[in-house]
């Protein structure tokens, strides 16, 4: 599964049906749904950290085995803020464990 056709940024011209195929018995919807849920969680965490998410774009899809994949596109400012928030949290955990 490539993109959510309900997404306003969906571009059906980029789809190449010969570039992927469905395998019987693989639950692609569950993988896609987990990627959508991960996107929601990530956006929520970024909002809570005070990171501007207005220009953050995400695309949920799956791999050939049905695993969810989340692709992100974000401004450099948001990427740096996310990296900084992750480092601060990691440092807090290290100090708490010391």
XYZ file of C-alpha atoms in Angstrom:
98
model
C 0.000 0.000 0.000
C 1.483 3.315 -1.040
C -0.433 6.339 0.270
C -3.734 7.183 1.869
C -5.978 8.329 -1.003
C -7.947 10.424 1.496
C -4.819 12.468 2.252
C -5.124 15.904 0.566
C -1.472 15.554 -0.509
C -2.132 12.229 -2.255
C -0.610 12.229 -5.733
C -1.858 9.329 -7.805
C 0.499 10.229 -10.661
C 3.431 8.973 -8.556
C 1.926 5.500 -8.169
C 3.524 2.779 -10.224
C 1.362 -0.361 -10.039
C 4.163 -2.424 -11.556
C 6.532 -1.240 -8.805
C 4.788 -3.201 -6.049
C 2.515 -6.133 -5.656
C 0.199 -7.557 -3.094
C 0.948 -10.918 -1.553
C -2.008 -13.049 -0.541
C -2.244 -13.441 3.221
C -0.176 -10.367 4.115
C -2.078 -7.865 6.250
C -0.964 -4.611 4.645
C -3.778 -2.632 6.252
C -2.547 -3.429 9.780
C 0.968 -2.279 8.878
C -0.349 0.880 7.272
C -2.577 1.553 10.285
C 0.373 1.137 12.680
C 2.334 3.673 10.610
C -0.612 6.107 10.730
C -0.834 5.610 14.508
C 2.919 6.187 14.835
C 2.572 9.431 12.879
C -0.153 10.586 15.267
C 1.993 9.689 18.296
C 5.055 11.437 16.864
C 3.134 14.597 16.010
C 1.610 14.635 19.497
C 5.020 14.246 21.128
C 6.472 16.993 18.948
C 3.559 19.292 19.837
C 4.078 18.554 23.557
C 7.772 19.384 23.164
C 6.836 22.747 21.648
C 8.030 21.845 18.153
C 6.166 23.527 15.292
C 4.581 20.739 13.240
C 2.655 22.865 10.757
C 5.013 21.971 7.898
C 5.759 18.401 8.996
C 4.500 15.888 6.437
C 4.295 12.140 6.928
C 3.423 9.286 4.619
C 2.299 5.940 5.967
C 2.999 2.859 3.881
C 4.071 -0.756 4.246
C 6.937 -2.979 3.253
C 6.510 -6.155 1.229
C 6.018 -8.173 4.431
C 3.265 -5.838 5.663
C 5.353 -3.991 8.255
C 4.404 -0.358 8.679
C 6.738 2.364 7.452
C 6.489 6.064 8.223
C 8.308 8.500 5.958
C 8.814 12.024 7.269
C 9.464 15.312 5.590
C 10.144 18.159 7.947
C 11.799 21.554 7.909
C 15.364 21.720 9.176
C 14.225 23.738 12.213
C 11.799 20.995 13.221
C 14.421 18.280 12.664
C 16.950 20.096 14.845
C 14.346 20.727 17.550
C 13.365 17.036 17.500
C 17.018 15.960 17.755
C 17.545 18.374 20.644
C 14.448 17.110 22.479
C 15.594 13.502 22.052
C 19.072 14.331 23.383
C 17.654 16.181 26.390
C 15.391 13.247 27.201
C 18.260 10.749 26.832
C 20.423 12.876 29.111
C 17.634 13.005 31.720
C 17.325 9.210 31.627
C 21.085 8.755 32.018
C 21.178 11.116 34.997
C 18.203 9.379 36.611
C 19.887 5.986 36.198
C 23.252 7.127 37.551
